[in-house]
Short mmCIF file of the C-alpha atoms (twelve columns), coordinates in Angstrom:
data_MODEL
# 
_entry.id   MODEL 
# 
loop_
_atom_site.group_PDB 
_atom_site.id 
_atom_site.type_symbol 
_atom_site.label_atom_id 
_atom_site.label_alt_id 
_atom_site.label_comp_id 
_atom_site.label_asym_id 
_atom_site.label_seq_id 
_atom_site.Cartn_x 
_atom_site.Cartn_y 
_atom_site.Cartn_z 
_atom_site.pdbx_PDB_model_num 
ATOM 1   C CA . MET A 1   0.000   0.000   0.000   1 
ATOM 2   C CA . ARG A 2   1.269   3.463   -0.875  1 
ATOM 3   C CA . ASP A 3   0.235   5.024   2.471   1 
ATOM 4   C CA . GLU A 4   2.626   2.656   4.256   1 
ATOM 5   C CA . LEU A 5   5.385   4.970   3.032   1 
ATOM 6   C CA . TYR A 6   4.098   7.805   5.197   1 
ATOM 7   C CA . ASP A 7   4.154   8.667   8.895   1 
ATOM 8   C CA . ARG A 8   0.584   9.047   10.159  1 
ATOM 9   C CA . THR A 9   1.770   11.290  12.999  1 
ATOM 10  C CA . LYS A 10  2.894   14.037  10.608  1 
ATOM 11  C CA . ALA A 11  0.417   16.539  9.200   1 
ATOM 12  C CA . LEU A 12  2.014   16.637  5.751   1 
ATOM 13  C CA . ASP A 13  2.021   12.858  5.465   1 
ATOM 14  C CA . LYS A 14  -1.659  12.735  6.436   1 
ATOM 15  C CA . ALA A 15  -2.452  15.221  3.666   1 
ATOM 16  C CA . VAL A 16  -0.535  13.113  1.156   1 
ATOM 17  C CA . ILE A 17  -2.388  9.970   2.272   1 
ATOM 18  C CA . LEU A 18  -5.661  11.807  1.670   1 
ATOM 19  C CA . LEU A 19  -4.643  13.027  -1.795  1 
ATOM 20  C CA . TYR A 20  -3.622  9.519   -2.814  1 
ATOM 21  C CA . ALA A 21  -6.966  8.186   -1.592  1 
ATOM 22  C CA . PHE A 22  -8.538  9.577   -4.776  1 
ATOM 23  C CA . THR A 23  -8.332  7.416   -7.907  1 
ATOM 24  C CA . ALA A 24  -8.453  8.265   -11.603 1 
ATOM 25  C CA . GLU A 25  -11.963 6.741   -11.746 1 
ATOM 26  C CA . ASP A 26  -13.428 8.988   -9.049  1 
ATOM 27  C CA . HIS A 27  -15.923 11.724  -9.918  1 
ATOM 28  C CA . SER A 28  -17.096 12.401  -6.389  1 
ATOM 29  C CA . VAL A 29  -15.987 10.645  -3.204  1 
ATOM 30  C CA . SER A 30  -18.009 10.830  -0.019  1 
ATOM 31  C CA . PHE A 31  -16.546 11.608  3.395   1 
ATOM 32  C CA . THR A 32  -17.388 8.080   4.528   1 
ATOM 33  C CA . VAL A 33  -15.466 6.498   1.657   1 
ATOM 34  C CA . LEU A 34  -12.490 8.764   2.287   1 
ATOM 35  C CA . ARG A 35  -12.466 7.657   5.927   1 
ATOM 36  C CA . GLU A 36  -12.449 4.017   4.789   1 
ATOM 37  C CA . ARG A 37  -9.656  4.587   2.305   1 
ATOM 38  C CA . THR A 38  -7.426  6.633   4.607   1 
ATOM 39  C CA . ALA A 39  -8.262  5.194   8.048   1 
ATOM 40  C CA . LEU A 40  -7.810  8.718   9.405   1 
ATOM 41  C CA . PRO A 41  -9.822  9.857   12.456  1 
ATOM 42  C CA . LYS A 42  -13.001 11.763  11.604  1 
ATOM 43  C CA . ALA A 43  -11.835 15.049  13.148  1 
ATOM 44  C CA . THR A 44  -8.431  14.807  11.445  1 
ATOM 45  C CA . LEU A 45  -10.009 14.101  8.073   1 
ATOM 46  C CA . HIS A 46  -12.383 17.072  8.435   1 
ATOM 47  C CA . ARG A 47  -9.481  19.361  9.268   1 
ATOM 48  C CA . ILE A 48  -7.247  18.211  6.397   1 
ATOM 49  C CA . LEU A 49  -10.113 18.426  3.898   1 
ATOM 50  C CA . ALA A 50  -10.815 22.009  5.007   1 
ATOM 51  C CA . ASP A 51  -7.139  22.946  4.660   1 
ATOM 52  C CA . LEU A 52  -6.810  21.419  1.179   1 
ATOM 53  C CA . ILE A 53  -10.083 22.964  -0.001  1 
ATOM 54  C CA . ALA A 54  -8.823  26.360  1.156   1 
ATOM 55  C CA . VAL A 55  -5.820  26.117  -1.190  1 
ATOM 56  C CA . ASN A 56  -7.846  24.575  -4.065  1 
ATOM 57  C CA . LEU A 57  -6.125  21.183  -3.969  1 
ATOM 58  C CA . ILE A 58  -9.487  19.505  -3.241  1 
ATOM 59  C CA . GLU A 59  -12.943 20.657  -4.352  1 
ATOM 60  C CA . ARG A 60  -16.448 19.968  -3.088  1 
ATOM 61  C CA . THR A 61  -18.802 18.380  -5.613  1 
ATOM 62  C CA . PRO A 62  -22.515 18.932  -6.264  1 
ATOM 63  C CA . GLN A 63  -23.054 15.386  -4.930  1 
ATOM 64  C CA . ARG A 64  -21.874 16.572  -1.476  1 
ATOM 65  C CA . GLY A 65  -18.618 14.742  -1.965  1 
ATOM 66  C CA . TYR A 66  -15.048 15.649  -2.818  1 
ATOM 67  C CA . ARG A 67  -12.677 15.469  -5.773  1 
ATOM 68  C CA . LEU A 68  -9.142  16.546  -6.567  1 
ATOM 69  C CA . GLY A 69  -8.868  20.251  -7.410  1 
ATOM 70  C CA . ARG A 70  -7.716  21.786  -10.678 1 
ATOM 71  C CA . GLU A 71  -4.801  23.382  -8.891  1 
ATOM 72  C CA . LEU A 72  -3.235  19.928  -8.675  1 
ATOM 73  C CA . PHE A 73  -3.455  19.539  -12.455 1 
ATOM 74  C CA . GLN A 74  -1.834  22.921  -12.988 1 
ATOM 75  C CA . LEU A 75  0.869   22.040  -10.487 1 
ATOM 76  C CA . GLY A 76  1.479   18.693  -12.159 1 
ATOM 77  C CA . MET A 77  1.950   20.329  -15.548 1 
ATOM 78  C CA . ARG A 78  4.922   22.234  -14.123 1 
ATOM 79  C CA . VAL A 79  6.865   18.986  -13.786 1 
ATOM 80  C CA . PHE A 80  9.450   19.335  -16.551 1 
ATOM 81  C CA . THR A 81  10.074  15.666  -17.353 1 
ATOM 82  C CA . GLU A 82  6.451   14.588  -17.883 1 
ATOM 83  C CA . ARG A 83  5.457   17.887  -19.532 1 
ATOM 84  C CA . LYS A 84  8.274   17.652  -22.061 1 
ATOM 85  C CA . LEU A 85  7.522   13.975  -22.642 1 
ATOM 86  C CA . LEU A 86  3.889   14.808  -23.424 1 
ATOM 87  C CA . GLU A 87  4.857   17.652  -25.765 1 
ATOM 88  C CA . VAL A 88  7.284   15.473  -27.696 1 
ATOM 89  C CA . ALA A 89  5.283   12.236  -27.775 1 
ATOM 90  C CA . THR A 90  1.881   13.671  -28.720 1 
ATOM 91  C CA . PRO A 91  2.589   14.222  -32.460 1 
ATOM 92  C CA . PHE A 92  3.928   10.668  -32.775 1 
ATOM 93  C CA . MET A 93  0.884   9.323   -30.928 1 
ATOM 94  C CA . GLU A 94  -1.390  11.280  -33.239 1 
ATOM 95  C CA . ASP A 95  0.370   9.715   -36.242 1 
ATOM 96  C CA . ILE A 96  -0.318  6.243   -34.836 1 
ATOM 97  C CA . TYR A 97  -3.943  7.140   -34.230 1 
ATOM 98  C CA . GLU A 98  -4.395  8.413   -37.801 1 
ATOM 99  C CA . ARG A 99  -2.836  5.204   -39.081 1 
ATOM 100 C CA . THR A 100 -4.945  2.835   -36.952 1 
ATOM 101 C CA . HIS A 101 -7.924  4.807   -35.582 1 
ATOM 102 C CA . GLU A 102 -7.437  2.765   -32.423 1 
ATOM 103 C CA . THR A 103 -6.597  3.818   -28.855 1 
ATOM 104 C CA . VAL A 104 -3.030  5.077   -28.333 1 
ATOM 105 C CA . HIS A 105 -1.414  5.290   -24.896 1 
ATOM 106 C CA . LEU A 106 1.663   6.835   -23.345 1 
ATOM 107 C CA . GLY A 107 2.760   5.328   -20.033 1 
ATOM 108 C CA . ILE A 108 5.558   5.445   -17.485 1 
ATOM 109 C CA . VAL A 109 6.735   3.156   -14.669 1 
ATOM 110 C CA . ASP A 110 5.842   3.931   -11.069 1 
ATOM 111 C CA . ARG A 111 7.018   1.230   -8.667  1 
ATOM 112 C CA . THR A 112 5.457   -1.993  -10.018 1 
ATOM 113 C CA . GLU A 113 2.744   -0.342  -12.109 1 
ATOM 114 C CA . VAL A 114 2.359   1.501   -15.371 1 
ATOM 115 C CA . VAL A 115 0.796   4.952   -15.060 1 
ATOM 116 C CA . TYR A 116 -0.996  6.248   -18.150 1 
ATOM 117 C CA . ILE A 117 -0.127  9.900   -18.745 1 
ATOM 118 C CA . ALA A 118 -1.791  10.320  -22.153 1 
ATOM 119 C CA . LYS A 119 -4.478  8.587   -24.189 1 
ATOM 120 C CA . ILE A 120 -5.784  9.288   -27.691 1 
ATOM 121 C CA . GLY A 121 -8.884  7.523   -28.976 1 
ATOM 122 C CA . GLY A 122 -11.845 8.013   -31.249 1 
ATOM 123 C CA . HIS A 123 -15.588 7.755   -30.704 1 
ATOM 124 C CA . HIS A 124 -15.517 3.954   -30.898 1 
ATOM 125 C CA . GLN A 125 -12.591 3.035   -28.665 1 
ATOM 126 C CA . ALA A 126 -11.852 -0.495  -27.563 1 
ATOM 127 C CA . ALA A 127 -13.075 -1.134  -24.035 1 
ATOM 128 C CA . ALA A 128 -9.601  -0.897  -22.479 1 
ATOM 129 C CA . PRO A 129 -9.415  -0.487  -18.685 1 
ATOM 130 C CA . SER A 130 -6.934  2.395   -18.995 1 
ATOM 131 C CA . ARG A 131 -7.462  6.091   -18.364 1 
ATOM 132 C CA . VAL A 132 -5.186  9.091   -17.978 1 
ATOM 133 C CA . GLY A 133 -3.783  9.034   -14.462 1 
ATOM 134 C CA . GLY A 134 -4.865  5.430   -14.037 1 
ATOM 135 C CA . ARG A 135 -2.642  2.498   -13.163 1 
ATOM 136 C CA . MET A 136 -2.283  -1.109  -14.225 1 
ATOM 137 C CA . PRO A 137 0.129   -3.881  -13.212 1 
ATOM 138 C CA . LEU A 138 3.265   -4.016  -15.351 1 
ATOM 139 C CA . TYR A 139 2.957   -7.742  -16.062 1 
ATOM 140 C CA . CYS A 140 -0.417  -7.859  -17.819 1 
ATOM 141 C CA . THR A 141 -0.335  -5.005  -20.349 1 
ATOM 142 C CA . ALA A 142 1.786   -4.599  -23.473 1 
ATOM 143 C CA . ILE A 143 2.932   -1.161  -22.372 1 
ATOM 144 C CA . GLY A 144 3.787   -2.463  -18.915 1 
ATOM 145 C CA . LYS A 145 5.624   -5.521  -20.222 1 
ATOM 146 C CA . VAL A 146 7.792   -3.550  -22.616 1 
ATOM 147 C CA . LEU A 147 8.702   -1.125  -19.814 1 
ATOM 148 C CA . LEU A 148 9.456   -4.044  -17.499 1 
ATOM 149 C CA . ALA A 149 11.535  -5.773  -20.180 1 
ATOM 150 C CA . HIS A 150 13.938  -2.835  -20.337 1 
ATOM 151 C CA . SER A 151 14.053  -2.232  -16.581 1 
ATOM 152 C CA . PRO A 152 16.645  -3.573  -14.111 1 
ATOM 153 C CA . ASP A 153 16.183  -7.189  -13.048 1 
ATOM 154 C CA . GLU A 154 15.492  -5.998  -9.492  1 
ATOM 155 C CA . LEU A 155 12.158  -4.609  -10.681 1 
ATOM 156 C CA . ILE A 156 11.244  -7.868  -12.409 1 
ATOM 157 C CA . VAL A 157 12.014  -9.750  -9.200  1 
ATOM 158 C CA . ARG A 158 9.862   -7.326  -7.203  1 
ATOM 159 C CA . VAL A 159 6.947   -7.823  -9.605  1 
ATOM 160 C CA . LEU A 160 7.276   -11.588 -9.358  1 
ATOM 161 C CA . GLN A 161 7.485   -11.466 -5.564  1 
ATOM 162 C CA . GLN A 162 4.229   -9.514  -5.425  1 
ATOM 163 C CA . GLY A 163 2.572   -12.266 -7.457  1 
ATOM 164 C CA . LEU A 164 1.083   -12.404 -10.943 1 
ATOM 165 C CA . LYS A 165 -2.563  -12.114 -10.032 1 
ATOM 166 C CA . PRO A 166 -4.918  -13.019 -12.901 1 
ATOM 167 C CA . ARG A 167 -7.155  -10.270 -14.267 1 
ATOM 168 C CA . THR A 168 -8.587  -12.507 -16.994 1 
ATOM 169 C CA . VAL A 169 -8.270  -16.195 -17.895 1 
ATOM 170 C CA . ARG A 170 -5.443  -15.217 -20.281 1 
ATOM 171 C CA . THR A 171 -3.336  -13.255 -17.798 1 
ATOM 172 C CA . ILE A 172 0.181   -14.660 -17.548 1 
ATOM 173 C CA . THR A 173 0.617   -16.121 -14.063 1 
ATOM 174 C CA . SER A 174 3.813   -18.092 -14.703 1 
ATOM 175 C CA . ALA A 175 7.100   -16.375 -13.840 1 
ATOM 176 C CA . GLN A 176 8.894   -18.455 -16.482 1 
ATOM 177 C CA . VAL A 177 6.466   -17.492 -19.245 1 
ATOM 178 C CA . LEU A 178 6.612   -13.826 -18.269 1 
ATOM 179 C CA . ARG A 179 10.422  -13.830 -18.336 1 
ATOM 180 C CA . GLN A 180 10.328  -15.460 -21.781 1 
ATOM 181 C CA . GLN A 181 8.006   -12.743 -23.066 1 
ATOM 182 C CA . LEU A 182 10.190  -10.017 -21.561 1 
ATOM 183 C CA . ALA A 183 13.251  -11.463 -23.284 1 
ATOM 184 C CA . GLN A 184 11.342  -11.572 -26.575 1 
ATOM 185 C CA . ALA A 185 10.278  -7.956  -26.065 1 
ATOM 186 C CA . VAL A 186 13.901  -6.851  -25.751 1 
ATOM 187 C CA . THR A 187 14.832  -8.711  -28.936 1 
ATOM 188 C CA . ALA A 188 11.808  -7.611  -30.971 1 
ATOM 189 C CA . GLY A 189 11.588  -4.066  -29.602 1 
ATOM 190 C CA . VAL A 190 7.888   -4.517  -28.875 1 
ATOM 191 C CA . ALA A 191 5.624   -6.385  -26.460 1 
ATOM 192 C CA . TYR A 192 2.144   -7.737  -27.080 1 
ATOM 193 C CA . GLU A 193 -0.983  -8.326  -25.048 1 
ATOM 194 C CA . TYR A 194 -3.905  -10.555 -25.930 1 
ATOM 195 C CA . GLU A 195 -6.765  -10.196 -23.419 1 
ATOM 196 C CA . GLU A 196 -4.404  -10.269 -20.430 1 
ATOM 197 C CA . SER A 197 -5.651  -7.088  -18.727 1 
ATOM 198 C CA . ALA A 198 -9.221  -7.084  -20.062 1 
ATOM 199 C CA . VAL A 199 -11.355 -9.365  -22.194 1 
ATOM 200 C CA . GLY A 200 -11.706 -8.448  -25.857 1 
ATOM 201 C CA . ILE A 201 -8.606  -6.324  -26.448 1 
ATOM 202 C CA . ALA A 202 -5.202  -6.738  -28.078 1 
ATOM 203 C CA . CYS A 203 -2.245  -4.393  -27.876 1 
ATOM 204 C CA . VAL A 204 1.312   -3.727  -29.030 1 
ATOM 205 C CA . ALA A 205 3.788   -1.388  -27.308 1 
ATOM 206 C CA . ALA A 206 7.335   -0.102  -27.802 1 
ATOM 207 C CA . PRO A 207 9.695   1.594   -25.336 1 
ATOM 208 C CA . VAL A 208 10.975  5.164   -25.416 1 
ATOM 209 C CA . LEU A 209 14.602  4.666   -24.354 1 
ATOM 210 C CA . ASP A 210 17.239  7.169   -23.292 1 
ATOM 211 C CA . SER A 211 20.838  7.100   -24.540 1 
ATOM 212 C CA . SER A 212 21.670  4.400   -21.966 1 
ATOM 213 C CA . ASN A 213 18.697  2.244   -23.047 1 
ATOM 214 C CA . VAL A 214 16.847  3.025   -19.836 1 
ATOM 215 C CA . PRO A 215 13.063  3.261   -20.408 1 
ATOM 216 C CA . ILE A 216 11.658  6.784   -20.123 1 
ATOM 217 C CA . ALA A 217 8.169   5.750   -21.198 1 
ATOM 218 C CA . ALA A 218 6.373   3.513   -23.695 1 
ATOM 219 C CA . ILE A 219 3.796   4.023   -26.447 1 
ATOM 220 C CA . SER A 220 1.103   1.482   -27.265 1 
ATOM 221 C CA . VAL A 221 -1.891  1.031   -29.525 1 
ATOM 222 C CA . THR A 222 -4.888  -1.035  -28.419 1 
ATOM 223 C CA . GLY A 223 -7.831  -2.352  -30.384 1 
ATOM 224 C CA . PRO A 224 -10.604 -4.955  -30.283 1 
ATOM 225 C CA . LEU A 225 -9.344  -8.531  -30.543 1 
ATOM 226 C CA . SER A 226 -11.977 -9.269  -33.183 1 
ATOM 227 C CA . SER A 227 -10.445 -6.916  -35.750 1 
ATOM 228 C CA . PHE A 228 -7.146  -5.470  -34.488 1 
ATOM 229 C CA . ARG A 229 -3.918  -7.264  -35.434 1 
ATOM 230 C CA . PRO A 230 -1.103  -5.913  -33.224 1 
ATOM 231 C CA . MET A 231 1.740   -7.450  -35.240 1 
ATOM 232 C CA . ARG A 232 0.735   -5.439  -38.299 1 
ATOM 233 C CA . HIS A 233 1.504   -2.252  -36.390 1 
ATOM 234 C CA . SER A 234 4.701   -3.274  -34.630 1 
ATOM 235 C CA . GLN A 235 6.962   -1.401  -37.051 1 
ATOM 236 C CA . ALA A 236 4.899   1.786   -36.784 1 
ATOM 237 C CA . ILE A 237 4.816   1.694   -32.977 1 
ATOM 238 C CA . ARG A 238 8.579   1.100   -32.841 1 
ATOM 239 C CA . ALA A 239 9.108   4.078   -35.138 1 
ATOM 240 C CA . ALA A 240 6.881   6.301   -32.989 1 
ATOM 241 C CA . ALA A 241 8.748   5.339   -29.812 1 
ATOM 242 C CA . ALA A 242 12.144  5.757   -31.478 1 
ATOM 243 C CA . GLY A 243 11.143  9.142   -32.890 1 
ATOM 244 C CA . THR A 244 10.001  10.313  -29.468 1 
ATOM 245 C CA . ALA A 245 13.282  9.123   -27.942 1 
ATOM 246 C CA . ALA A 246 15.353  10.887  -30.606 1 
ATOM 247 C CA . VAL A 247 13.646  14.222  -30.022 1 
ATOM 248 C CA . LEU A 248 13.956  13.883  -26.235 1 
ATOM 249 C CA . ARG A 249 17.718  13.347  -26.611 1 
ATOM 250 C CA . GLN A 250 18.161  16.720  -28.267 1 
ATOM 251 C CA . PRO A 251 20.007  19.167  -25.966 1 
ATOM 252 C CA . GLY A 252 17.053  21.489  -25.351 1 
ATOM 253 C CA . ASN A 253 14.805  18.624  -24.255 1 
ATOM 254 C CA . ARG A 254 17.070  16.858  -21.782 1 
ATOM 255 C CA . GLN A 255 16.374  16.912  -18.066 1 
# 
């Protein structure tokens, strides 16, 4: 659990625990649910909510609940690395979308999960479980697997130690099979998913690597299993990821 990283006796840590209690799927969260998610005392939760509302980091909703405030979005967009990554990757993602008219993602690693920081899709997107700001396990998505494949072995071990919990009947739950796929992803430059994170979808992803071949991010395209053929788009997705990496390596775009 993320809140295990924080000291519940410190005011700042309590505020962070509360902020992380909101998920990308939330539209309005009640006080009761926030108490369940944070395990903070009622009086403490009231006080922290009031403080964060006062500085626009949390907002009240018409449903008499709470949601993250727009000030957090504005603050997040000041982070140089992710902002520059979005600026550079977006044109390449748009090219992939125009080529496929399927859902295109940009994701990064956070601990043992992939975090989606951008998503482009049309009116008839595949029913993928992803959303901007959302998270998925690294082991069961194409974008997560290709990031994991290019990460240090310590991360792979950590993922395996946490367990490969099935999300569908096709989720890889064997450490040996996962390692084989990761090795193939390094060789091929892409990773694939066939209904491993959600039923009915297929996906191909390629890594955005820095000059030391460390993964900065990954780009993927996802479509319905009934009509989308990921292997047909492997070259295009590799080119998009490589193009993004090349632009990021230019002097003005480096961290």
